[in-house]
Amino acid sequence: DAGITQSPRHKVTETGTPVTLRCHQTENHRYMYWYRQDPGHGLRLIHYSYGVKDTDKGEVSDGYSVSRSKTEDFLLTLESATSSQTSVYFCAIRGTGANEKLFFGSGTQLSVL
Amino acid sequence: GEDVEQSLFLSVREGDSSVINCTYTDSSSTYLYWYKQEPGAGLQLLTYIFSNMDMKQDQRLTVLLNKKDKHLSLRIADTQTGDSAIYFCAELDTGTASKLTFGTGTRLQVTL
């Protein structure tokens, strides 16, 4: 398995609280991604990063921010969690050139009550 | 923007071949991927194809790419009950900083 660790694996939080999810990789890959998965929607891209301090928005970025201060860590923050952000969040990494495969972490189940 | 479409459900009998289809819209796609997700699990990369290829075979899996029609298919030979899962296709567009767009997934049900 690719070296991707997501934490926490499960979290329950209350509406209005900030939440940070962490993705850690040991592959030294350049690209990192945050997706959310919801029934009927497949995987939707929230934010992605193409290098340290280089990030961009995906299709569902409202209410989320990200940071990448080191190659190995990509943090996803929900500024003020809402019930619509209850979802399963997946981190993915991708190398360049011969390493064009995209590998996923095990996911974080987030419930916002 | 990019759009990737898949049918939602496919049912096949054990031992038959399964064909899962996917259409995409972005002509600048470079790589196209197939992922498998079992219940409660993450996404497992099955195979991928570079956009200048027409076909790729890997054991029971065959990927066909029709660039003209922007159509991708995954054929699973001798389908087994362990193949029951959701299958996602995805396209990589390196023209937009390597953004990957996924389809909504096809649930494959294998019956005895």
PDB file of C-alpha atoms in Angstrom, chain A residues 17 23 25 31 57 76 78 90-91 102:
ATOM      1  CA  THR A  17     -17.136  24.047  15.426  1.00  0.00           C
ATOM      2  CA  CYS A  23      -3.310  13.629   5.471  1.00  0.00           C
ATOM      3  CA  GLN A  25       2.316  10.734   3.106  1.00  0.00           C
ATOM      4  CA  TYR A  31       0.418  16.224  -5.730  1.00  0.00           C
ATOM      5  CA  LYS A  57      -9.812  24.983  -5.286  1.00  0.00           C
ATOM      6  CA  LEU A  76      -8.176  20.160   5.393  1.00  0.00           C
ATOM      7  CA  LEU A  78     -13.752  23.048   7.987  1.00  0.00           C
ATOM      8  CA  PHE A  90     -10.534  10.868   1.203  1.00  0.00           C
ATOM      9  CA  CYS A  91      -7.015  12.093   0.698  1.00  0.00           C
ATOM     10  CA  LEU A 102      -3.284   8.176  -7.827  1.00  0.00           C
TER      11      LEU A 102
END
